[in-house]
Short mmCIF file of C-alpha atoms and ligand atoms in Angstrom, two decimals:
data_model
loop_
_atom_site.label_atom_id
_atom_site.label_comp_id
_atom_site.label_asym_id
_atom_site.label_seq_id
_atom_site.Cartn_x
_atom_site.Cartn_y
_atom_site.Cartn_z
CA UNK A 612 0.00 0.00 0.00
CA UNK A 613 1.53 3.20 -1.28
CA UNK A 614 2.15 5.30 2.00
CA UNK A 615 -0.22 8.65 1.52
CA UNK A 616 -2.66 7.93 -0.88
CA UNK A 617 -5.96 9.67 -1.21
CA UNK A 618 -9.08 8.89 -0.27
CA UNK A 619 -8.44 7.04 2.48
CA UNK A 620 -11.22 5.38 4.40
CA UNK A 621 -11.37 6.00 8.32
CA UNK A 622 -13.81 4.34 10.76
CA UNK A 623 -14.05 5.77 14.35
CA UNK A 624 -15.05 3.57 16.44
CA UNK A 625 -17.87 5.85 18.77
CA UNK A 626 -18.11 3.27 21.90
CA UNK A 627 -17.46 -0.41 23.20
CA UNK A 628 -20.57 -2.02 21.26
CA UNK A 629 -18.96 -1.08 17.80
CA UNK A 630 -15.99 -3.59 18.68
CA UNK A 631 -18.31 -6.11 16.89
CA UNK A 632 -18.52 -4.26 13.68
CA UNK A 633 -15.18 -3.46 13.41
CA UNK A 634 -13.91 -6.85 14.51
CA UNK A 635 -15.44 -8.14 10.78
CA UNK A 636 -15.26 -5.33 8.58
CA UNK A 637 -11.94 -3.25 9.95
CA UNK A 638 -9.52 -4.99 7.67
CA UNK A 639 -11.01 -3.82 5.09
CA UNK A 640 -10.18 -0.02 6.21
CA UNK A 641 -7.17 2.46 5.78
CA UNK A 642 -7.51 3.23 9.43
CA UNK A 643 -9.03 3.63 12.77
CA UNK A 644 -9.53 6.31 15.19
CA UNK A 645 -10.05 5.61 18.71
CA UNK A 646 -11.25 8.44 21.39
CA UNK A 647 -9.25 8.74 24.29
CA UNK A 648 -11.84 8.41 26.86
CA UNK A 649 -13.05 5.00 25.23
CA UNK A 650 -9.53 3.89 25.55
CA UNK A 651 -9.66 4.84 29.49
CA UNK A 652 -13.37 3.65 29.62
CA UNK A 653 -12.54 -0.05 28.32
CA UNK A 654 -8.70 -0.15 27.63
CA UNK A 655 -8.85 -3.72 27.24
CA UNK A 656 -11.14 -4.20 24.75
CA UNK A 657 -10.29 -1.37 22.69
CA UNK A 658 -6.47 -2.48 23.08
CA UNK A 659 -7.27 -6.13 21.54
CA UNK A 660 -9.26 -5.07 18.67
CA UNK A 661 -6.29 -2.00 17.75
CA UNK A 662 -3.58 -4.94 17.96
CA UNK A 663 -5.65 -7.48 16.02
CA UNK A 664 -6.42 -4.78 13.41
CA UNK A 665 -3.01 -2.67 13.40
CA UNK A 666 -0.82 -6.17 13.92
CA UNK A 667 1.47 -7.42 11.06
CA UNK A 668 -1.23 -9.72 9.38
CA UNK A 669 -3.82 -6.82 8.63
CA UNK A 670 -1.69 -3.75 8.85
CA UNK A 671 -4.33 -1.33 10.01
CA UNK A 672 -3.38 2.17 10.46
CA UNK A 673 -4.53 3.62 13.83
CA UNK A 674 -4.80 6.92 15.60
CA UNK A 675 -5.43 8.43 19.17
CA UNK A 676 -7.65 11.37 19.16
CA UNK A 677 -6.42 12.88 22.34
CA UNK A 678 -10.43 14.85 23.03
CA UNK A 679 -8.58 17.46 24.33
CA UNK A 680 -11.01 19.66 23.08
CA UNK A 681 -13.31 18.56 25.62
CA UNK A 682 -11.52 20.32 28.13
CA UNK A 683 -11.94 23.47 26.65
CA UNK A 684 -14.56 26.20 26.75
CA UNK A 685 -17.88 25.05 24.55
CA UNK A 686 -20.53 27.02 23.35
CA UNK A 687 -24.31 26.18 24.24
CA UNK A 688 -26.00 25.31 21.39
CA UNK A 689 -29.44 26.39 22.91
CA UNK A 690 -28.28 29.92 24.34
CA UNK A 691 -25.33 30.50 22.07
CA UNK A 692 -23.40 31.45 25.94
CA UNK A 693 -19.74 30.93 26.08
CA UNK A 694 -19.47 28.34 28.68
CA UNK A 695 -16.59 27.31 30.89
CA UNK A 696 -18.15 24.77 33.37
CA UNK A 697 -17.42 21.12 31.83
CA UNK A 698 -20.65 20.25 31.85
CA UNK A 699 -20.82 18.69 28.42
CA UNK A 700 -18.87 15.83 29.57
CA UNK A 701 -20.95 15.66 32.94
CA UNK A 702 -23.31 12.63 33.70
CA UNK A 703 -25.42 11.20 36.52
CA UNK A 704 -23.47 8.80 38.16
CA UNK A 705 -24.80 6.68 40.64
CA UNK A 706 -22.37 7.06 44.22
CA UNK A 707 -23.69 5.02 46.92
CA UNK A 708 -27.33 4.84 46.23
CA UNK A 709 -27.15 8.99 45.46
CA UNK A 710 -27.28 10.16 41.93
CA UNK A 711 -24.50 12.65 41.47
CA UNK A 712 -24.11 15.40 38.92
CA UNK A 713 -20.18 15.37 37.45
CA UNK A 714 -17.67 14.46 35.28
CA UNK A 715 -17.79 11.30 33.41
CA UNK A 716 -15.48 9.16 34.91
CA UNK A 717 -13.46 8.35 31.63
CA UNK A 718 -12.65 12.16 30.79
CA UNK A 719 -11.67 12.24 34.69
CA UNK A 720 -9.01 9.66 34.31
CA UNK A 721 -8.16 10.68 30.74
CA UNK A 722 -7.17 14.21 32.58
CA UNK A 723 -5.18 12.53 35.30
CA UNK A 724 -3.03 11.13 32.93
CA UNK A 725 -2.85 14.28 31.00
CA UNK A 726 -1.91 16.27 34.19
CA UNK A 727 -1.01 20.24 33.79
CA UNK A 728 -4.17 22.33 33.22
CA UNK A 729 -6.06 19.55 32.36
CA UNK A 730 -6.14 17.66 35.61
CA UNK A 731 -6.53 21.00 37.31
CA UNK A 732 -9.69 21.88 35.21
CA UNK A 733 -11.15 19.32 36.59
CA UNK A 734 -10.35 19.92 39.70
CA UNK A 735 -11.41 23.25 40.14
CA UNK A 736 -14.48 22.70 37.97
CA UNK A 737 -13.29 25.30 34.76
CA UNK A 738 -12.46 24.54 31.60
CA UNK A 739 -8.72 24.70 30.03
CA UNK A 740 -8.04 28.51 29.23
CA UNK A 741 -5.79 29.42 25.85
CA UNK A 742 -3.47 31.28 29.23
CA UNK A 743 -2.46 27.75 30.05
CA UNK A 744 -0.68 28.28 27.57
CA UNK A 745 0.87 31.36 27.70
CA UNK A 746 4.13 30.21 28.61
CA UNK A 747 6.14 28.16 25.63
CA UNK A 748 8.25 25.76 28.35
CA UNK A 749 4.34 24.89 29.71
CA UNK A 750 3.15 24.66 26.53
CA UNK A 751 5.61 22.34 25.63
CA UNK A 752 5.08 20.05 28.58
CA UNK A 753 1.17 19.79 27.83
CA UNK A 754 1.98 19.12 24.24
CA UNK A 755 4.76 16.41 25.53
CA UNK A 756 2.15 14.36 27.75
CA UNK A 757 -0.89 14.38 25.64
CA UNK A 758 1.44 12.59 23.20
CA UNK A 759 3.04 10.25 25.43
CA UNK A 760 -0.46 9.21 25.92
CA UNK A 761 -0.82 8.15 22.43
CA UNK A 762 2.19 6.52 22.06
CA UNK A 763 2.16 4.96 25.32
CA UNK A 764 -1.35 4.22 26.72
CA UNK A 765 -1.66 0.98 24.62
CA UNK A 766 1.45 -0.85 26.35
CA UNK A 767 0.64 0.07 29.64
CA UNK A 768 -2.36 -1.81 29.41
CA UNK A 769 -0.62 -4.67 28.12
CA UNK A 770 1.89 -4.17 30.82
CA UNK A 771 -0.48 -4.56 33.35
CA UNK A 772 -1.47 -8.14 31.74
CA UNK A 773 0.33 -11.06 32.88
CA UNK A 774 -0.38 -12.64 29.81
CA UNK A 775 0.21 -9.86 27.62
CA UNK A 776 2.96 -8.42 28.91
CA UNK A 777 5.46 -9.75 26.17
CA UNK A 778 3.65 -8.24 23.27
CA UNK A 779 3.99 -5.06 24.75
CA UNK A 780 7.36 -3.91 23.16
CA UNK A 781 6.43 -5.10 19.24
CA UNK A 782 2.72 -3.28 19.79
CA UNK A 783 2.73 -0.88 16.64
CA UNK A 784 2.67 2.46 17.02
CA UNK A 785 -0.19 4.53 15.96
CA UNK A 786 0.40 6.40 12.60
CA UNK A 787 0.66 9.92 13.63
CA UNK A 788 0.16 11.64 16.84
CA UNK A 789 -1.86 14.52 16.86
CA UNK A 790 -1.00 17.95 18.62
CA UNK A 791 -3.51 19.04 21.91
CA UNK A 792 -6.61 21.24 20.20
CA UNK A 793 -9.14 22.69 21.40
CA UNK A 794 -12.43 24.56 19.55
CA UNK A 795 -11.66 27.63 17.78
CA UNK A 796 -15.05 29.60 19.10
CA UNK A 797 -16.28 31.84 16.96
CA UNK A 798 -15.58 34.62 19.20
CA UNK A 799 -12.35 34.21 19.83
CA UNK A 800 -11.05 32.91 16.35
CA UNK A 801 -7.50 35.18 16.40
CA UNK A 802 -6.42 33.60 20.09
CA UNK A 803 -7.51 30.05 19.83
CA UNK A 804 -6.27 29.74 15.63
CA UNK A 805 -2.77 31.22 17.22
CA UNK A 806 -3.27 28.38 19.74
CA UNK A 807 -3.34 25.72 17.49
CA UNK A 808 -0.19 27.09 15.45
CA UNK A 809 1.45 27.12 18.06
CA UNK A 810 0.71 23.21 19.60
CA UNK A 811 1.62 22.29 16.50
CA UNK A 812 4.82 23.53 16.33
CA UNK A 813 5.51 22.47 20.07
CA UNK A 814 4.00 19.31 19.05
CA UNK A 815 6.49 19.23 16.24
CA UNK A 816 9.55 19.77 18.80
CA UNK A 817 8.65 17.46 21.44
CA UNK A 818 7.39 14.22 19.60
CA UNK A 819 9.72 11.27 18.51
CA UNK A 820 11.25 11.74 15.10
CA UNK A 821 9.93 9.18 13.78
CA UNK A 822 6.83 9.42 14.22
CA UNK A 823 4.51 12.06 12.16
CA UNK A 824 2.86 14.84 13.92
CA UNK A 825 -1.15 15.83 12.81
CA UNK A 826 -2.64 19.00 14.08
CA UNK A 827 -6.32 19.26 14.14
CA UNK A 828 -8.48 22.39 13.33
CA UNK A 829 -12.15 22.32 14.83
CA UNK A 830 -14.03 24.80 14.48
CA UNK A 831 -17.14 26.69 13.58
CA UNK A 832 -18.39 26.43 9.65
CA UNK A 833 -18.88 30.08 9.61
CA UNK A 834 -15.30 29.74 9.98
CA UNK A 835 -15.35 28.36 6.43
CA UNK A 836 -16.56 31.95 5.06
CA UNK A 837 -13.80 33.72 6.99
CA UNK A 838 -10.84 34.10 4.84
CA UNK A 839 -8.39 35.84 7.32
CA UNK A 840 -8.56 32.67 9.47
CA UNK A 841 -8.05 30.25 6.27
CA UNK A 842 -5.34 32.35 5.03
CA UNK A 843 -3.94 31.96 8.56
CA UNK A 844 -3.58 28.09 8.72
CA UNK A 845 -3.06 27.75 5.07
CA UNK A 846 0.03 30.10 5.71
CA UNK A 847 1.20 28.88 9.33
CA UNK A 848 0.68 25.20 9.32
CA UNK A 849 2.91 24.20 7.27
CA UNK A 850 5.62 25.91 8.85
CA UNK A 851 4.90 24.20 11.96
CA UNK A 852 6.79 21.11 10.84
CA UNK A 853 3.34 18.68 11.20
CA UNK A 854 2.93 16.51 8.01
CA UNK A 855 -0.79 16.26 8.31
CA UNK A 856 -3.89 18.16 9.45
CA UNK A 857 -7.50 17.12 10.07
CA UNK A 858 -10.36 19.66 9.83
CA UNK A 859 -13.31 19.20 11.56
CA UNK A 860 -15.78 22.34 11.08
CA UNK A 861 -19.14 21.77 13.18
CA UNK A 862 -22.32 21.89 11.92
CA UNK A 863 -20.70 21.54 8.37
CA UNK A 864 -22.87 19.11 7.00
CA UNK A 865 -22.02 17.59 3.48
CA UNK A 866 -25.73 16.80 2.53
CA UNK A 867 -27.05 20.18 3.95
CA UNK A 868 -24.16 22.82 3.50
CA UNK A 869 -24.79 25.12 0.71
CA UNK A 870 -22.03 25.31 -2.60
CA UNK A 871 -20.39 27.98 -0.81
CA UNK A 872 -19.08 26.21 1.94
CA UNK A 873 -18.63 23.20 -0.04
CA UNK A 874 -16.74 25.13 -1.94
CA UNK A 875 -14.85 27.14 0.38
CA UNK A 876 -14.21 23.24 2.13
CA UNK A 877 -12.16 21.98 -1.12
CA UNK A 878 -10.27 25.46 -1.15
CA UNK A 879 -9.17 24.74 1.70
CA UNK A 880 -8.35 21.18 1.48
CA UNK A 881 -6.73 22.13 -2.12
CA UNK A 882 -4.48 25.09 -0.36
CA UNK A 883 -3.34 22.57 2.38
CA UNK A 884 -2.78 19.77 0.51
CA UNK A 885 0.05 20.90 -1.17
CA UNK A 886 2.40 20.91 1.74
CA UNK A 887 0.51 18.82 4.33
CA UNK A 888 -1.50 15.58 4.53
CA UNK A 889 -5.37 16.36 4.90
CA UNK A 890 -8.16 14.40 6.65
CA UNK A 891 -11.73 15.29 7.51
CA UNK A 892 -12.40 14.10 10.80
CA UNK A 893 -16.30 14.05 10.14
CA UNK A 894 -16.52 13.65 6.84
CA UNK A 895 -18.51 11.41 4.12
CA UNK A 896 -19.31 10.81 0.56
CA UNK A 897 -18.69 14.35 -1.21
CA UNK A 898 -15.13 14.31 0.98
CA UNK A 899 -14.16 11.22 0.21
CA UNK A 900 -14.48 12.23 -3.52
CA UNK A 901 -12.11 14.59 -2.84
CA UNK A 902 -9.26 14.68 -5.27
CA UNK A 903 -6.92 15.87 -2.90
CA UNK A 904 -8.13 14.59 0.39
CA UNK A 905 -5.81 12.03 1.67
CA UNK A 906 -8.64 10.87 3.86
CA UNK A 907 -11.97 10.90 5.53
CA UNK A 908 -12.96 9.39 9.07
CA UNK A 909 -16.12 9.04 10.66
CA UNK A 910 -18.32 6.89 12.84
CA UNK A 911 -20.62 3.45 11.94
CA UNK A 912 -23.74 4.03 13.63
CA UNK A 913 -25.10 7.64 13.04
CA UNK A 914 -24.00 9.38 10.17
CA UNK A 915 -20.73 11.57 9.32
CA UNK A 916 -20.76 14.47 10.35
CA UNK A 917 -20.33 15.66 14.24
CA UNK A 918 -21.51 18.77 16.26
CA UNK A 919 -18.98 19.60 18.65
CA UNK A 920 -21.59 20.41 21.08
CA UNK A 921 -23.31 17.14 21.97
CA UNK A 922 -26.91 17.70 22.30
CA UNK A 923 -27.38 16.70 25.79
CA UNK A 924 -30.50 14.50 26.63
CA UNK A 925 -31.31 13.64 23.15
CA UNK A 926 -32.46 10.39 23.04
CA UNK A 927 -31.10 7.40 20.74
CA UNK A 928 -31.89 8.35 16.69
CA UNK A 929 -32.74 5.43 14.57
CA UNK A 930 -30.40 4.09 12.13
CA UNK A 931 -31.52 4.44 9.06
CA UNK A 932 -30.86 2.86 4.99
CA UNK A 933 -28.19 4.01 3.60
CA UNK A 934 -29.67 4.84 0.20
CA UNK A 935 -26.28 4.16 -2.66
CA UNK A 936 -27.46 6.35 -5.21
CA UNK A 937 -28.43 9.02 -3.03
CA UNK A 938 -25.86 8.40 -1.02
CA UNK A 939 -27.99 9.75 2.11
CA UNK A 940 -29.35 7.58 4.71
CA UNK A 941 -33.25 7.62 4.82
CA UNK A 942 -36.44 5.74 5.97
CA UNK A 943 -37.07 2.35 4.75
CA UNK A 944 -41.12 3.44 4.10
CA UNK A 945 -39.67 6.73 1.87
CA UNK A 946 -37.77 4.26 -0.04
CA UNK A 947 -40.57 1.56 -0.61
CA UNK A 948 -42.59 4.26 -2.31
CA UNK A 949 -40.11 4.61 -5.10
CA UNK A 950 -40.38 0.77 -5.72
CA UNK A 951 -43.44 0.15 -8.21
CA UNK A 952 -41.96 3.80 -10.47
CA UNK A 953 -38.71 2.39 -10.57
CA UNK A 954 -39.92 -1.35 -11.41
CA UNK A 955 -38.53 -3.08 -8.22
CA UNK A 956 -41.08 -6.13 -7.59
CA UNK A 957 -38.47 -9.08 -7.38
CA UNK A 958 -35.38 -9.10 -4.96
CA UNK A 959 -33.65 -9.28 -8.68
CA UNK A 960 -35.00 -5.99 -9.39
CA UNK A 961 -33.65 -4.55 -5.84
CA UNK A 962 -30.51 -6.02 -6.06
CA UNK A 963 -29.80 -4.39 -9.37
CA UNK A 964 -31.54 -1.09 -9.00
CA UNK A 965 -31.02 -0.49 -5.51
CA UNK A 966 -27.99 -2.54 -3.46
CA UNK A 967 -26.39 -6.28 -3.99
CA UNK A 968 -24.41 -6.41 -0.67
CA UNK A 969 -24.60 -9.21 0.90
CA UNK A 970 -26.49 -7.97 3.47
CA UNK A 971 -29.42 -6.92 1.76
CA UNK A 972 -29.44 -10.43 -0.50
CA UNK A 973 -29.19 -12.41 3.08
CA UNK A 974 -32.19 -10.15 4.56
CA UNK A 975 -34.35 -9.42 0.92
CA UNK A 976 -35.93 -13.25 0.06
CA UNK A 977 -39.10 -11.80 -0.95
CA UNK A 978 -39.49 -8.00 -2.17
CA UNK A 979 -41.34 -7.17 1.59
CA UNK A 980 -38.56 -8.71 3.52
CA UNK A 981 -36.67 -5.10 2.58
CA UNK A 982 -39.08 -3.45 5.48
CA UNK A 983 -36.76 -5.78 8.26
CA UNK A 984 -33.79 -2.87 7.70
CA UNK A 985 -36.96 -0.57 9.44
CA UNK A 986 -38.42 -2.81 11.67
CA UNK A 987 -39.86 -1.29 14.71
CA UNK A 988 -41.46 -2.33 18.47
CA UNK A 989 -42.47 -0.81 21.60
CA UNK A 990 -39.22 -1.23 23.51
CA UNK A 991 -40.74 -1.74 26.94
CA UNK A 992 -44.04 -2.60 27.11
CA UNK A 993 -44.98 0.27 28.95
CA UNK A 994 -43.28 2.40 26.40
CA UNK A 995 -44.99 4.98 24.56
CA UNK A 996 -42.99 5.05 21.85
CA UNK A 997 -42.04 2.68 18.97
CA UNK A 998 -38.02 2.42 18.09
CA UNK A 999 -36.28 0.04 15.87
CA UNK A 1000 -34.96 -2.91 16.53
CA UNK A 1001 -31.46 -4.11 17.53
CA UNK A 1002 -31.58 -6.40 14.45
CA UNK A 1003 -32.71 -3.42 12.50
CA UNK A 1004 -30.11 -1.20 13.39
CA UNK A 1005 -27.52 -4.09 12.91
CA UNK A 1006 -28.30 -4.78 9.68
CA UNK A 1007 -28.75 -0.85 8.10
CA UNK A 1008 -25.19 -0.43 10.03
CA UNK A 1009 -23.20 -3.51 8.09
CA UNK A 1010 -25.07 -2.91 4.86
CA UNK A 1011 -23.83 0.67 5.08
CA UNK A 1012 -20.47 -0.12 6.02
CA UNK A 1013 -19.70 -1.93 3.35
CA UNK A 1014 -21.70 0.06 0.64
CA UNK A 1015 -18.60 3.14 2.08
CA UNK A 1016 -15.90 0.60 1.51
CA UNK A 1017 -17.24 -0.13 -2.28
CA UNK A 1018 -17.10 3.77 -2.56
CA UNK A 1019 -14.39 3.97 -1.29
CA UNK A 1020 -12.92 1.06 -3.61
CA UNK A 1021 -14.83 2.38 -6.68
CA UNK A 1022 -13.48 6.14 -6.32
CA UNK A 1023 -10.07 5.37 -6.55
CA UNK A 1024 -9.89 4.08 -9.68
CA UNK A 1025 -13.01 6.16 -11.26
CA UNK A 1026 -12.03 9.12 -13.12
CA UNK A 1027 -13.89 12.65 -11.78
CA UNK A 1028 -16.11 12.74 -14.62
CA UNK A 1029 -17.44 8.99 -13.73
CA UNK A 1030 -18.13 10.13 -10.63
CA UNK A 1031 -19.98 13.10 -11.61
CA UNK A 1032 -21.45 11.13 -14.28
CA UNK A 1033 -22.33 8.23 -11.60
CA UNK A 1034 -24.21 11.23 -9.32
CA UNK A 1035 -25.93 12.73 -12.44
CA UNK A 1036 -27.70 8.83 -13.23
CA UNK A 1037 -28.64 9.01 -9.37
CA UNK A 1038 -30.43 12.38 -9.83
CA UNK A 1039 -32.34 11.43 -13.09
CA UNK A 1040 -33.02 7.63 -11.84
CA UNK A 1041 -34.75 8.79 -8.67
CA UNK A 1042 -36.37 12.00 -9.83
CA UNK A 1043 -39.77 10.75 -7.98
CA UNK A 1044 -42.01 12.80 -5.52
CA UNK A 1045 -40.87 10.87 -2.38
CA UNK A 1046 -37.38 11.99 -3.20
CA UNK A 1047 -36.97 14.72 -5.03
CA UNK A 1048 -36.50 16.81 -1.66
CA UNK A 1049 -34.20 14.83 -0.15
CA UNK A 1050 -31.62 15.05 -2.72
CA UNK A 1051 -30.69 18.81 -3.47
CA UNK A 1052 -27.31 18.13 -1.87
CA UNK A 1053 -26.47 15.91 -5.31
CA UNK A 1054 -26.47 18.87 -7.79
CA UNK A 1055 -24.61 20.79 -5.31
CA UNK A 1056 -21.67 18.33 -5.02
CA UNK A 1057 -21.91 17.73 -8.69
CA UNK A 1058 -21.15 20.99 -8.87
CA UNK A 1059 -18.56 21.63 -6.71
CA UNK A 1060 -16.98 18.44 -7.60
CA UNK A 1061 -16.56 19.15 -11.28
CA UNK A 1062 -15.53 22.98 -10.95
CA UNK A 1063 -12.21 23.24 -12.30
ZN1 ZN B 1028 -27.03 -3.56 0.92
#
């Protein structure tokens, strides 16, 4: 496998009950990302499925995302308040029969292995300010230990196993460590974009040799619009001595951003790319087309793109078909209306005009069977609401896992006029009332895709 090339295909695995998923369908990947707080919330299981998939016989790359963002101030996505109190990585947690209001216990031991300002954060109950910072040896030491974490926090677990403990020397390194980052809020873009120059560059100075430092940018999409700021990292990042950067702009969502921050996205990507590796951290199909994207991660379960602020409370979405053509995910009813205008009455007919994986030839024996990718119950009995099944979920997750890894296969050796061509079909093949809305985002890629 030729070291850097493009559109690279990056699952993240979101929590513990994904190790299934990944377990069958990870070799298959150009890498995985692990959160640090899953690695401190279940470090052994995490650990074994990173050495199975990263070991000699598969070759997985894999990366740390240190979260140190999390640390940092947020903004409240209801008020639109600057807030400094942690309390987007606050739980109930159950202390001796009392139900207690704090931090979740994984981002608490994530920060005592950090240390510096993040352990104290905690500890005083305020988030991480950019005058941590202020001082270059600190600076230095914060970037130091959140990448000693990365490096490191695999073998200590397999230190601490008796059985494991020989393994713990050969256990591959992850592919690039990434510099601390926190969100660039949108009003305080000039402090917090110096900030992440400058971890780079620390990052840069501190880190092994051999081993290649990533910075990554998270921020606003309005800070898509704002040229100064893109200028800024397109200019300064590269000098930093990092060989790779991921962007993650919130909100910025591929099927519902309009074609000027599309646009403005593969500017930036282009300007980047041609000193530095680039990633999107939440990305999907339109990045992945990307000509000069190295790569594109994002999670299995529920969709690609990520708000940095969480919505707190909301309860579990349903998972829903990923539709190919479309290229959107979308309700299994929506999709049966389509069926008698586009001719579908056979599983034949689905499995040519709509998917062939073998998923949805395992599930689809008769044309109805296609409704068990929606199938829904009353959870509890005394439950008011209807939500989809386990098996449901399960089977719209693997069917759209690999349906990504065929794009993923299929775009590197189409040329950019297939592509466009392959998204014009779509357009014209599903042109029917249940769908026409949901697939505006098409003739905006299309276009933003193909501009010269
Ligand atoms: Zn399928």
């Amino acid at each position: 496998m030729s070291k850097d090339k493009p559109h690279q295909l990056i699952f993240r695995m979101g929590s513990h009950s994904e190790k299934e998923y990944l377990t069958k369908t990870g070799r298959f990947l150009d890498g995985l990302i692990v959160g640090a707080n899953l690695l401190e919330a279940t470090p052994g299981a995490t650990m074994s499925l990173l050495l199975k998939l990263a070991g000699e016989k598969y070759g997985v790359r894999y990366y740390v995302d240190p979260m140190s963002y999390v640390f940092g101030v947020y903004t409240d996505p209801k008020s639109g308040e600057r807030r400094e109190d942690l309390d987007w990585i606050k739980s109930n947690r159950k202390v001796k029969d009392k139900t207690v209001w704090g931090i979740k216990r994984s981002y608490t031991a994530l920060a005592e292995r950090y240390g510096g300002p993040f352990e104290a954060a905690i500890e005083r109950g305020r988030a991480v300010d950019v005058s941590d910072f202020r001082n270059a040896t600190n600076g230095k030491k914060i970037c130091q230990s959140v990448i000693d974490y990365q490096l490191t926090r695999i073998r200590l677990e397999l230190i601490k196993d008796k059985e494991l403990v020989e393994f713990a020397e050969d256990a591959p390194d992850p592919a690039a460590v990434f510099a601390p980052y926190f969100y660039i809020e949108p009003g305080n873009k000039q402090a917090l974009s110096e900030l992440a120059i400058k971890t780079a560059a620390w990052s840069v100075e501190v880190a092994p040799k051999n081993i290649p430092v990533h910075a990554v940018i998270c921020a606003d999409r309005s800070a898509l619009a704002d040229s100064t700021l893109t200028d800024r990292l397109v200019t300064e990042l590269p000098k930093t001595g990092i060989s790779g950067v991921w962007l993650w702009f919130s909100r910025f969502f591929e099927a519902d951003a309009d074609v000027a921050d599309l646009k403005a996205f593969r500017r930036l990507v282009e300007n980047l790319s041609g000193h530095l590796l680039v990633y999107n951290m939440h990305g999907g199909f339109f990045s992945l087309a990307l000509e000069k994207l190295t790569g594109v991660s994002h999670g299995i379960g529920y969709g690609e793109q990520k708000d940095v602020h969480p919505v707190i409370g909301q309860s579990t979405p349903s998972v829903r078909y990923y539709l190919p053509d479309i290229r959107k995910r979308l309700g299994v009813p929506k999709i049966e209306l389509c069926f008698r205008a586009l001719g579908i009455e056979t599983p034949k007919d689905f499995f040519d005009k709509v998917c062939d994986c073998v998923i949805c030839k395992g599930v689809i024996e008769k044309i109805s069977d296609f409704s068990a990718f929606g199938e829904m119950r009353y959870s509890r009995v005394e439950s008011q609401r209807m939500a989809q099944t386990p098996a449901a979920a399960k089977r719209c997750r693997y069917h759209f896992i690999l349906n990504r890894i065929r794009e993923r296969d299929w775009i590197r050796s189409a040329t950019k006029n297939e592509v466009i061509s392959a998204i014009k079909d779509a357009e014209r093949k599903w042109n029917l009332v249940p769908m026409t809305s949901e697939m505006t985002h098409l003739a905006k890629w299309r276009e933003v895709l193909s501009a010269e």
